[in-house]
């Protein structure tokens, strides 16, 4: 037996601890007889763990509104809200490789259990009136552990489903996680009102333990799961990866940024309506539920076209928010902000749909369809897209940090959010132009190529 054969045999043999050695989801017979049931069970518990990851990641968006006794400035509060976004975004890259390295079930148990850290430390911090500001920053940063869960959860579920079913499975997984932002903003005001501020952390402890125990007993590891850090490094060297990272900052970064900033904006800019922060959950709820619409429209109209016009809509929505804040019109502000988060949700779906289409088009360019070389090019395009998605999702999430810091800095310097909104509008104008230039432009395509012909 050669060394390669020995390595393959060792990889395919089941290991202890719920490892599956024979996994063939693209085999229709295997899928119907065995694979579908196992994949569905893993998806359910993956969604539960990822949902809790999002709740702990964004819990400070509500807690920060309730920290009046600590006398922090608005800018200081925005720092507390923004740090989880910064840490969570950075963790997405290592979390992407964790399921293949340690096993999807094993890593879900670990990553879910780690959520106890931000939950318990939050309760400790708010329970002591003498907790210094720097301690709040460190403790809020640990909430970033929840932000990494999205990357590992999506990477893990990819391995369980056949190619033609991955879109639906990953869509459910992503939506189940994103709605965690809405659920934390819906429940926490009620929990805090009934049981005190420390309950904002302790409330989640039994759910986190249930998710970890559920993953331990009900999920599986796959020996066939593979992830190569070198592939992501290669993806980082491609221009298309960086272009889509910028666009994803504009969509997912906007979604998570505006969702977490919404309650604090209401309190700081419309103090007379501070009680209505309890309605802030509607923003991320709309943004999460409308995300599949972006994918659906992209399947019919093309991802680039939907993204292009969606950035125009986001630009208009930012201007409406600006007008509402200038006129101090809360009703218009609330409606415009809902539109802004909703369009960010549509953009999440359309940009995510563009990524595999772009790398497929690049891979098969100039290759004759129906030939072995074409099939090989398709496989290359899938590998490139898979590696790029991990990188793009990590970079895009940094938008949540930039948006919260933008609001905090603008309010600190000018007393209002106008400067931040102007910067965001300018960024959406850049994304609008970038989408047209790279993916829709036919003018001057010979001297400066675009992917307009591929209809990505």
Tab-separated table of C-alpha atoms in Angstrom:
chain	number	residue	atom	x	y	z
A	1	UNK	CA	0.000	0.000	0.000
A	2	UNK	CA	1.375	3.404	-0.988
A	3	UNK	CA	1.617	6.313	1.433
A	4	UNK	CA	-1.210	8.088	-0.415
A	5	UNK	CA	-3.493	5.050	-0.194
A	6	UNK	CA	-2.691	4.627	3.482
A	7	UNK	CA	-3.533	8.266	4.171
A	8	UNK	CA	-6.810	7.942	2.268
A	9	UNK	CA	-7.735	4.760	4.141
A	10	UNK	CA	-6.963	6.377	7.485
A	11	UNK	CA	-9.049	9.386	6.548
A	12	UNK	CA	-12.044	7.319	5.453
A	13	UNK	CA	-12.082	4.978	8.450
A	14	UNK	CA	-14.546	6.071	11.155
A	15	UNK	CA	-12.873	7.501	14.239
A	16	UNK	CA	-14.146	7.478	17.805
A	17	UNK	CA	-16.596	10.177	18.834
A	18	UNK	CA	-19.337	10.113	16.153
A	19	UNK	CA	-17.074	10.316	13.135
A	20	UNK	CA	-18.637	9.275	9.800
A	21	UNK	CA	-16.151	7.726	7.387
A	22	UNK	CA	-18.498	6.936	4.488
A	23	UNK	CA	-20.264	10.094	3.364
A	24	UNK	CA	-21.514	10.409	-0.243
A	25	UNK	CA	-24.237	13.095	-0.357
A	26	UNK	CA	-24.062	13.437	-4.154
A	27	UNK	CA	-24.962	9.749	-4.546
A	28	UNK	CA	-28.806	9.825	-4.903
A	29	UNK	CA	-29.265	6.353	-3.392
A	30	UNK	CA	-27.060	7.125	-0.385
A	31	UNK	CA	-28.704	10.511	0.073
A	32	UNK	CA	-32.258	9.172	0.141
A	33	UNK	CA	-31.486	6.116	2.283
A	34	UNK	CA	-29.076	7.624	4.811
A	35	UNK	CA	-27.676	11.047	4.041
A	36	UNK	CA	-30.798	13.217	4.118
A	37	UNK	CA	-31.811	12.269	7.654
A	38	UNK	CA	-28.307	12.729	9.052
A	39	UNK	CA	-27.803	16.054	7.247
A	40	UNK	CA	-31.124	17.425	8.468
A	41	UNK	CA	-30.335	16.498	12.071
A	42	UNK	CA	-26.970	18.248	11.873
A	43	UNK	CA	-28.545	21.294	10.238
A	44	UNK	CA	-31.114	21.689	13.041
A	45	UNK	CA	-28.504	21.733	15.796
A	46	UNK	CA	-26.159	23.874	13.715
A	47	UNK	CA	-28.900	26.506	13.362
A	48	UNK	CA	-29.544	26.433	17.123
A	49	UNK	CA	-25.870	26.994	17.957
A	50	UNK	CA	-25.429	29.657	15.286
A	51	UNK	CA	-28.576	31.474	16.393
A	52	UNK	CA	-27.202	31.686	19.929
A	53	UNK	CA	-23.887	32.851	18.509
A	54	UNK	CA	-25.614	35.818	16.892
A	55	UNK	CA	-27.585	36.619	20.064
A	56	UNK	CA	-24.465	36.783	22.242
A	57	UNK	CA	-22.581	38.601	19.484
A	58	UNK	CA	-25.141	41.405	19.422
A	59	UNK	CA	-26.503	41.401	22.993
A	60	UNK	CA	-24.546	44.565	23.822
A	61	UNK	CA	-26.638	46.500	21.290
A	62	UNK	CA	-29.418	46.392	23.909
A	63	UNK	CA	-27.315	46.309	27.077
A	64	UNK	CA	-25.476	49.511	26.061
A	65	UNK	CA	-28.799	51.360	26.021
A	66	UNK	CA	-29.378	50.325	29.651
A	67	UNK	CA	-25.998	51.463	31.062
A	68	UNK	CA	-27.166	54.912	32.137
A	69	UNK	CA	-26.023	54.364	35.732
A	70	UNK	CA	-22.406	54.091	34.535
A	71	UNK	CA	-22.415	57.603	33.008
A	72	UNK	CA	-20.647	56.610	29.788
A	73	UNK	CA	-20.707	59.028	26.843
A	74	UNK	CA	-22.517	58.105	23.621
A	75	UNK	CA	-19.178	57.596	21.888
A	76	UNK	CA	-18.037	55.266	24.678
A	77	UNK	CA	-21.246	53.263	24.334
A	78	UNK	CA	-20.730	52.950	20.580
A	79	UNK	CA	-17.237	51.582	21.312
A	80	UNK	CA	-18.825	48.913	23.511
A	81	UNK	CA	-21.273	48.001	20.740
A	82	UNK	CA	-18.639	48.022	17.995
A	83	UNK	CA	-15.938	45.851	19.600
A	84	UNK	CA	-17.880	42.570	19.329
A	85	UNK	CA	-18.198	43.259	15.589
A	86	UNK	CA	-14.448	43.792	15.280
A	87	UNK	CA	-13.490	40.616	17.165
A	88	UNK	CA	-16.210	38.483	15.571
A	89	UNK	CA	-15.131	39.504	12.084
A	90	UNK	CA	-11.500	38.592	12.775
A	91	UNK	CA	-12.491	35.208	14.222
A	92	UNK	CA	-14.397	34.221	11.102
A	93	UNK	CA	-11.200	33.236	9.282
A	94	UNK	CA	-9.888	30.668	11.802
A	95	UNK	CA	-13.428	29.469	12.521
A	96	UNK	CA	-13.848	28.646	8.820
A	97	UNK	CA	-11.192	25.911	9.078
A	98	UNK	CA	-12.192	24.557	12.497
A	99	UNK	CA	-14.870	22.013	11.416
A	100	UNK	CA	-12.473	20.277	9.006
A	101	UNK	CA	-9.632	20.376	11.531
A	102	UNK	CA	-11.491	19.251	14.664
A	103	UNK	CA	-14.776	17.858	13.339
A	104	UNK	CA	-18.043	19.751	12.838
A	105	UNK	CA	-19.737	18.194	15.856
A	106	UNK	CA	-16.705	18.661	18.086
A	107	UNK	CA	-16.229	22.274	17.100
A	108	UNK	CA	-19.934	23.085	17.512
A	109	UNK	CA	-19.742	21.774	21.092
A	110	UNK	CA	-16.651	23.898	21.769
A	111	UNK	CA	-17.858	27.071	20.036
A	112	UNK	CA	-21.271	26.855	21.730
A	113	UNK	CA	-19.696	26.323	25.154
A	114	UNK	CA	-17.419	29.326	24.615
A	115	UNK	CA	-20.546	31.500	24.499
A	116	UNK	CA	-20.753	31.065	28.271
A	117	UNK	CA	-17.774	33.432	28.536
A	118	UNK	CA	-19.514	36.595	27.229
A	119	UNK	CA	-22.801	35.598	28.882
A	120	UNK	CA	-21.369	35.197	32.396
A	121	UNK	CA	-18.899	38.099	32.158
A	122	UNK	CA	-21.696	40.437	31.059
A	123	UNK	CA	-23.621	39.582	34.233
A	124	UNK	CA	-20.516	40.170	36.361
A	125	UNK	CA	-19.773	43.552	34.759
A	126	UNK	CA	-23.224	45.121	35.067
A	127	UNK	CA	-23.715	43.778	38.621
A	128	UNK	CA	-20.851	45.861	40.002
A	129	UNK	CA	-21.295	49.670	39.904
A	130	UNK	CA	-17.519	50.014	40.202
A	131	UNK	CA	-16.727	48.117	36.983
A	132	UNK	CA	-14.320	50.366	35.036
A	133	UNK	CA	-14.876	51.288	31.406
A	134	UNK	CA	-11.839	49.334	30.192
A	135	UNK	CA	-13.329	46.187	31.744
A	136	UNK	CA	-16.572	46.768	29.831
A	137	UNK	CA	-14.562	47.014	26.618
A	138	UNK	CA	-12.749	43.734	27.270
A	139	UNK	CA	-15.920	41.917	28.268
A	140	UNK	CA	-17.852	43.256	25.276
A	141	UNK	CA	-14.996	42.096	23.039
A	142	UNK	CA	-15.536	38.484	24.223
A	143	UNK	CA	-18.999	38.645	22.641
A	144	UNK	CA	-17.099	38.463	19.356
A	145	UNK	CA	-16.831	34.712	19.997
A	146	UNK	CA	-20.425	34.516	18.807
A	147	UNK	CA	-19.566	36.276	15.563
A	148	UNK	CA	-17.141	33.558	14.540
A	149	UNK	CA	-19.849	30.879	14.805
A	150	UNK	CA	-21.384	31.868	11.484
A	151	UNK	CA	-18.245	30.928	9.550
A	152	UNK	CA	-17.746	27.520	11.184
A	153	UNK	CA	-21.439	26.678	10.991
A	154	UNK	CA	-21.679	27.496	7.279
A	155	UNK	CA	-18.444	25.641	6.498
A	156	UNK	CA	-19.625	22.573	8.389
A	157	UNK	CA	-23.088	22.337	6.806
A	158	UNK	CA	-21.589	22.670	3.315
A	159	UNK	CA	-20.001	19.224	3.711
A	160	UNK	CA	-23.281	17.530	4.658
A	161	UNK	CA	-25.394	18.450	1.624
A	162	UNK	CA	-25.194	17.554	-2.084
A	163	UNK	CA	-24.246	20.332	-4.460
A	164	UNK	CA	-27.811	20.872	-5.700
A	165	UNK	CA	-29.201	21.256	-2.161
A	166	UNK	CA	-26.513	23.388	-0.568
A	167	UNK	CA	-28.167	26.682	-1.463
A	168	UNK	CA	-31.353	25.938	0.468
A	169	UNK	CA	-29.505	24.408	3.433
A	170	UNK	CA	-27.028	27.278	3.715
A	171	UNK	CA	-29.850	29.786	3.282
A	172	UNK	CA	-31.750	28.284	6.216
A	173	UNK	CA	-28.574	28.142	8.272
A	174	UNK	CA	-27.725	31.784	7.557
A	175	UNK	CA	-31.265	33.027	8.170
A	176	UNK	CA	-31.489	31.094	11.438
A	177	UNK	CA	-28.337	32.834	12.599
A	178	UNK	CA	-29.224	36.325	11.392
A	179	UNK	CA	-32.588	36.217	13.163
A	180	UNK	CA	-30.617	35.901	16.397
A	181	UNK	CA	-30.017	39.667	16.179
A	182	UNK	CA	-33.756	40.234	16.137
A	183	UNK	CA	-34.538	37.767	18.932
A	184	UNK	CA	-31.999	39.310	21.309
A	185	UNK	CA	-33.387	42.797	20.685
A	186	UNK	CA	-36.951	41.559	21.161
A	187	UNK	CA	-36.383	39.550	24.347
A	188	UNK	CA	-33.716	41.481	26.230
A	189	UNK	CA	-35.771	44.627	27.054
A	190	UNK	CA	-38.429	42.342	28.553
A	191	UNK	CA	-35.899	40.220	30.442
A	192	UNK	CA	-34.045	43.267	31.788
A	193	UNK	CA	-37.298	44.943	32.848
A	194	UNK	CA	-38.364	41.835	34.732
A	195	UNK	CA	-35.124	40.526	36.216
A	196	UNK	CA	-32.475	43.235	36.026
A	197	UNK	CA	-29.552	44.004	33.760
A	198	UNK	CA	-27.458	40.983	34.797
A	199	UNK	CA	-30.182	38.729	33.381
A	200	UNK	CA	-29.194	39.887	29.869
A	201	UNK	CA	-26.234	37.535	30.199
A	202	UNK	CA	-27.508	34.835	32.541
A	203	UNK	CA	-30.704	34.338	30.515
A	204	UNK	CA	-28.718	32.667	27.748
A	205	UNK	CA	-26.743	30.227	29.924
A	206	UNK	CA	-29.297	27.354	29.892
A	207	UNK	CA	-29.829	27.757	26.146
A	208	UNK	CA	-26.086	27.689	25.489
A	209	UNK	CA	-25.719	24.545	27.598
A	210	UNK	CA	-28.650	22.946	25.766
A	211	UNK	CA	-27.051	23.756	22.397
A	212	UNK	CA	-23.702	22.290	23.466
A	213	UNK	CA	-25.315	19.120	24.865
A	214	UNK	CA	-27.521	18.793	21.765
A	215	UNK	CA	-24.509	19.107	19.467
A	216	UNK	CA	-22.594	16.537	21.542
A	217	UNK	CA	-25.304	13.892	21.319
A	218	UNK	CA	-26.953	14.675	17.976
A	219	UNK	CA	-24.324	16.001	15.565
A	220	UNK	CA	-21.596	14.203	13.617
A	221	UNK	CA	-18.058	14.718	12.351
A	222	UNK	CA	-17.136	13.915	8.745
A	223	UNK	CA	-13.738	12.488	7.875
A	224	UNK	CA	-14.282	13.739	4.314
A	225	UNK	CA	-14.446	17.389	5.391
A	226	UNK	CA	-11.419	19.259	4.114
A	227	UNK	CA	-10.278	22.861	4.316
A	228	UNK	CA	-6.992	24.187	3.040
A	229	UNK	CA	-5.722	27.480	4.494
A	230	UNK	CA	-3.531	27.757	1.407
A	231	UNK	CA	-6.648	28.026	-0.749
A	232	UNK	CA	-7.850	31.019	1.252
A	233	UNK	CA	-4.423	32.620	1.000
A	234	UNK	CA	-4.608	32.171	-2.779
A	235	UNK	CA	-8.125	33.607	-2.780
A	236	UNK	CA	-6.850	36.674	-0.933
A	237	UNK	CA	-4.515	37.329	-3.829
A	238	UNK	CA	-7.311	37.574	-6.396
A	239	UNK	CA	-8.792	40.905	-7.400
A	240	UNK	CA	-12.339	39.509	-7.532
A	241	UNK	CA	-12.096	38.462	-3.882
A	242	UNK	CA	-11.296	42.010	-2.817
A	243	UNK	CA	-13.941	43.574	-5.037
A	244	UNK	CA	-16.619	41.339	-3.563
A	245	UNK	CA	-15.262	41.964	-0.053
A	246	UNK	CA	-15.902	45.669	-0.563
A	247	UNK	CA	-19.432	44.976	-1.809
A	248	UNK	CA	-20.073	42.617	1.113
A	249	UNK	CA	-18.979	45.312	3.559
A	250	UNK	CA	-21.730	47.378	1.961
A	251	UNK	CA	-24.374	44.657	2.397
A	252	UNK	CA	-23.722	42.311	5.324
A	253	UNK	CA	-21.522	44.864	7.081
A	254	UNK	CA	-24.376	47.334	6.802
A	255	UNK	CA	-26.907	44.791	8.054
A	256	UNK	CA	-24.997	43.914	11.216
A	257	UNK	CA	-23.797	47.485	11.746
A	258	UNK	CA	-27.190	49.175	11.429
A	259	UNK	CA	-28.925	46.397	13.383
A	260	UNK	CA	-26.612	46.820	16.373
A	261	UNK	CA	-26.536	50.630	16.163
A	262	UNK	CA	-30.312	51.054	15.882
A	263	UNK	CA	-31.246	50.940	19.613
A	264	UNK	CA	-28.455	53.307	20.664
A	265	UNK	CA	-29.284	55.724	17.838
A	266	UNK	CA	-32.909	55.877	18.975
A	267	UNK	CA	-31.882	56.614	22.564
A	268	UNK	CA	-29.167	59.154	21.743
A	269	UNK	CA	-30.896	61.057	18.935
A	270	UNK	CA	-34.558	60.707	19.951
A	271	UNK	CA	-34.380	60.639	23.749
A	272	UNK	CA	-38.099	61.389	24.068
A	273	UNK	CA	-38.774	58.082	22.258
A	274	UNK	CA	-36.207	56.024	24.185
A	275	UNK	CA	-38.916	53.572	25.270
A	276	UNK	CA	-39.346	52.609	21.605
A	277	UNK	CA	-35.928	50.950	21.526
A	278	UNK	CA	-38.034	47.851	22.225
A	279	UNK	CA	-39.123	48.043	18.563
A	280	UNK	CA	-35.552	47.981	17.240
A	281	UNK	CA	-35.819	44.195	16.754
A	282	UNK	CA	-38.019	44.815	13.713
A	283	UNK	CA	-35.016	46.069	11.718
A	284	UNK	CA	-32.871	42.912	11.873
A	285	UNK	CA	-36.009	40.772	11.599
A	286	UNK	CA	-36.919	42.391	8.281
A	287	UNK	CA	-33.304	42.271	7.102
A	288	UNK	CA	-33.029	38.553	7.937
A	289	UNK	CA	-36.343	37.482	6.437
A	290	UNK	CA	-35.832	39.450	3.219
A	291	UNK	CA	-32.344	38.035	2.592
A	292	UNK	CA	-33.691	35.053	0.552
A	293	UNK	CA	-35.570	37.547	-1.646
A	294	UNK	CA	-32.216	38.938	-2.764
A	295	UNK	CA	-31.121	35.460	-3.800
A	296	UNK	CA	-34.450	34.740	-5.491
A	297	UNK	CA	-34.349	37.964	-7.497
A	298	UNK	CA	-30.716	37.291	-8.424
A	299	UNK	CA	-31.593	33.873	-9.821
A	300	UNK	CA	-34.035	35.577	-12.175
A	301	UNK	CA	-32.433	38.946	-12.921
A	302	UNK	CA	-28.747	38.304	-12.248
A	303	UNK	CA	-26.897	38.968	-9.008
A	304	UNK	CA	-24.973	41.952	-10.355
A	305	UNK	CA	-28.127	43.684	-11.572
A	306	UNK	CA	-29.902	43.236	-8.235
A	307	UNK	CA	-26.812	44.374	-6.304
A	308	UNK	CA	-26.392	47.404	-8.578
A	309	UNK	CA	-29.913	48.714	-8.069
A	310	UNK	CA	-29.922	47.708	-4.421
A	311	UNK	CA	-26.952	49.983	-3.713
A	312	UNK	CA	-28.900	52.795	-5.356
A	313	UNK	CA	-31.774	52.033	-2.972
A	314	UNK	CA	-29.392	51.988	0.014
A	315	UNK	CA	-28.007	55.364	-1.044
A	316	UNK	CA	-31.549	56.786	-1.165
A	317	UNK	CA	-32.429	55.181	2.197
A	318	UNK	CA	-29.389	56.786	3.872
A	319	UNK	CA	-30.450	60.181	2.556
A	320	UNK	CA	-33.942	59.609	3.965
A	321	UNK	CA	-32.472	58.737	7.370
A	322	UNK	CA	-30.362	61.897	7.177
A	323	UNK	CA	-33.413	64.015	6.330
A	324	UNK	CA	-35.425	62.455	9.159
A	325	UNK	CA	-32.690	63.101	11.722
A	326	UNK	CA	-32.206	66.667	10.515
A	327	UNK	CA	-35.946	67.303	10.858
A	328	UNK	CA	-36.079	65.331	14.112
A	329	UNK	CA	-38.962	63.307	12.679
A	330	UNK	CA	-38.995	60.001	14.525
A	331	UNK	CA	-41.676	58.336	12.384
A	332	UNK	CA	-39.744	59.055	9.183
A	333	UNK	CA	-36.474	58.044	10.850
A	334	UNK	CA	-37.887	54.694	11.948
A	335	UNK	CA	-39.406	53.950	8.533
A	336	UNK	CA	-36.253	55.022	6.654
A	337	UNK	CA	-34.012	52.983	8.935
A	338	UNK	CA	-36.197	49.914	8.407
A	339	UNK	CA	-35.844	50.468	4.654
A	340	UNK	CA	-32.085	50.795	5.051
A	341	UNK	CA	-31.723	47.515	6.974
A	342	UNK	CA	-34.167	45.810	4.606
A	343	UNK	CA	-32.178	46.783	1.523
A	344	UNK	CA	-28.999	45.619	3.264
A	345	UNK	CA	-30.740	42.247	3.692
A	346	UNK	CA	-31.588	42.068	-0.019
A	347	UNK	CA	-27.968	42.886	-0.809
A	348	UNK	CA	-26.789	40.050	1.452
A	349	UNK	CA	-28.639	37.594	-0.737
A	350	UNK	CA	-27.607	39.096	-4.072
A	351	UNK	CA	-23.885	39.479	-3.295
A	352	UNK	CA	-23.680	35.951	-1.865
A	353	UNK	CA	-25.270	34.699	-5.081
A	354	UNK	CA	-22.676	36.598	-7.163
A	355	UNK	CA	-19.573	34.984	-5.625
A	356	UNK	CA	-19.853	31.444	-7.057
A	357	UNK	CA	-21.063	32.844	-10.391
A	358	UNK	CA	-18.025	35.128	-10.654
A	359	UNK	CA	-15.452	32.437	-9.952
A	360	UNK	CA	-17.222	29.983	-12.233
A	361	UNK	CA	-17.163	32.532	-15.060
A	362	UNK	CA	-13.471	33.266	-14.495
A	363	UNK	CA	-12.593	29.570	-14.406
A	364	UNK	CA	-14.420	28.543	-17.609
A	365	UNK	CA	-13.508	31.613	-19.662
A	366	UNK	CA	-12.150	30.423	-23.032
A	367	UNK	CA	-12.779	26.710	-22.272
A	368	UNK	CA	-14.952	24.700	-24.664
A	369	UNK	CA	-18.177	23.498	-22.955
A	370	UNK	CA	-18.749	19.735	-22.837
A	371	UNK	CA	-15.056	18.857	-22.771
A	372	UNK	CA	-13.107	17.252	-19.899
A	373	UNK	CA	-11.231	20.530	-19.565
A	374	UNK	CA	-14.533	22.322	-19.026
A	375	UNK	CA	-15.537	19.954	-16.203
A	376	UNK	CA	-12.145	20.467	-14.620
A	377	UNK	CA	-12.570	24.231	-14.926
A	378	UNK	CA	-15.972	24.026	-13.221
A	379	UNK	CA	-14.428	22.124	-10.317
A	380	UNK	CA	-11.689	24.744	-10.060
A	381	UNK	CA	-14.284	27.500	-10.004
A	382	UNK	CA	-16.130	25.814	-7.131
A	383	UNK	CA	-12.946	25.456	-5.089
A	384	UNK	CA	-11.987	29.071	-5.734
A	385	UNK	CA	-15.462	30.292	-4.775
A	386	UNK	CA	-15.497	28.225	-1.585
A	387	UNK	CA	-12.153	29.652	-0.462
A	388	UNK	CA	-13.161	33.187	-1.422
A	389	UNK	CA	-16.483	33.040	0.458
A	390	UNK	CA	-14.707	32.414	3.760
A	391	UNK	CA	-12.453	35.403	3.217
A	392	UNK	CA	-15.209	37.675	1.906
A	393	UNK	CA	-17.561	36.875	4.799
A	394	UNK	CA	-14.816	37.783	7.289
A	395	UNK	CA	-13.853	41.076	5.608
A	396	UNK	CA	-17.476	42.020	4.992
A	397	UNK	CA	-18.376	41.640	8.653
A	398	UNK	CA	-15.898	44.391	9.557
A	399	UNK	CA	-18.502	46.788	8.169
A	400	UNK	CA	-20.411	46.372	11.433
A	401	UNK	CA	-17.456	47.841	13.302
A	402	UNK	CA	-17.006	50.732	10.867
A	403	UNK	CA	-20.672	51.734	11.004
A	404	UNK	CA	-20.846	51.809	14.796
A	405	UNK	CA	-17.566	53.710	15.036
A	406	UNK	CA	-18.792	56.084	12.342
A	407	UNK	CA	-21.890	56.933	14.354
A	408	UNK	CA	-19.935	57.230	17.603
A	409	UNK	CA	-17.260	59.492	16.126
A	410	UNK	CA	-19.788	61.664	14.288
A	411	UNK	CA	-21.938	62.208	17.378
A	412	UNK	CA	-18.857	62.901	19.508
A	413	UNK	CA	-17.455	65.458	17.062
A	414	UNK	CA	-20.615	67.184	15.820
A	415	UNK	CA	-23.412	66.187	18.164
A	416	UNK	CA	-25.266	64.362	15.380
A	417	UNK	CA	-24.984	61.445	12.972
A	418	UNK	CA	-24.972	63.514	9.776
A	419	UNK	CA	-21.242	63.177	9.061
A	420	UNK	CA	-21.435	59.392	9.419
A	421	UNK	CA	-24.468	59.166	7.146
A	422	UNK	CA	-22.704	61.289	4.515
A	423	UNK	CA	-19.732	58.892	4.608
A	424	UNK	CA	-22.023	55.876	4.304
A	425	UNK	CA	-23.843	57.419	1.335
A	426	UNK	CA	-20.514	58.083	-0.391
A	427	UNK	CA	-19.475	54.481	0.198
A	428	UNK	CA	-22.704	53.143	-1.349
A	429	UNK	CA	-22.109	55.386	-4.357
A	430	UNK	CA	-18.658	53.781	-4.721
A	431	UNK	CA	-20.175	50.289	-4.440
A	432	UNK	CA	-22.796	51.233	-7.050
A	433	UNK	CA	-20.092	52.382	-9.467
A	434	UNK	CA	-17.849	49.390	-8.703
A	435	UNK	CA	-20.669	46.927	-9.412
A	436	UNK	CA	-21.387	48.589	-12.740
A	437	UNK	CA	-17.726	48.851	-13.766
A	438	UNK	CA	-16.759	45.256	-12.913
A	439	UNK	CA	-19.932	43.282	-13.603
A	440	UNK	CA	-22.312	45.224	-15.861
A	441	UNK	CA	-20.231	47.530	-18.049
A	442	UNK	CA	-19.891	46.779	-21.769
A	443	UNK	CA	-18.343	50.126	-22.713
A	444	UNK	CA	-14.583	49.793	-23.217
A	445	UNK	CA	-14.632	46.094	-22.293
A	446	UNK	CA	-11.700	45.357	-24.608
A	447	UNK	CA	-9.310	47.703	-22.856
A	448	UNK	CA	-10.679	47.151	-19.314
A	449	UNK	CA	-12.448	43.748	-19.151
A	450	UNK	CA	-15.660	43.240	-17.173
A	451	UNK	CA	-17.849	40.205	-16.476
A	452	UNK	CA	-20.982	41.731	-18.006
A	453	UNK	CA	-21.231	38.960	-20.610
A	454	UNK	CA	-21.278	36.290	-17.912
A	455	UNK	CA	-24.346	37.823	-16.225
A	456	UNK	CA	-23.094	37.095	-12.749
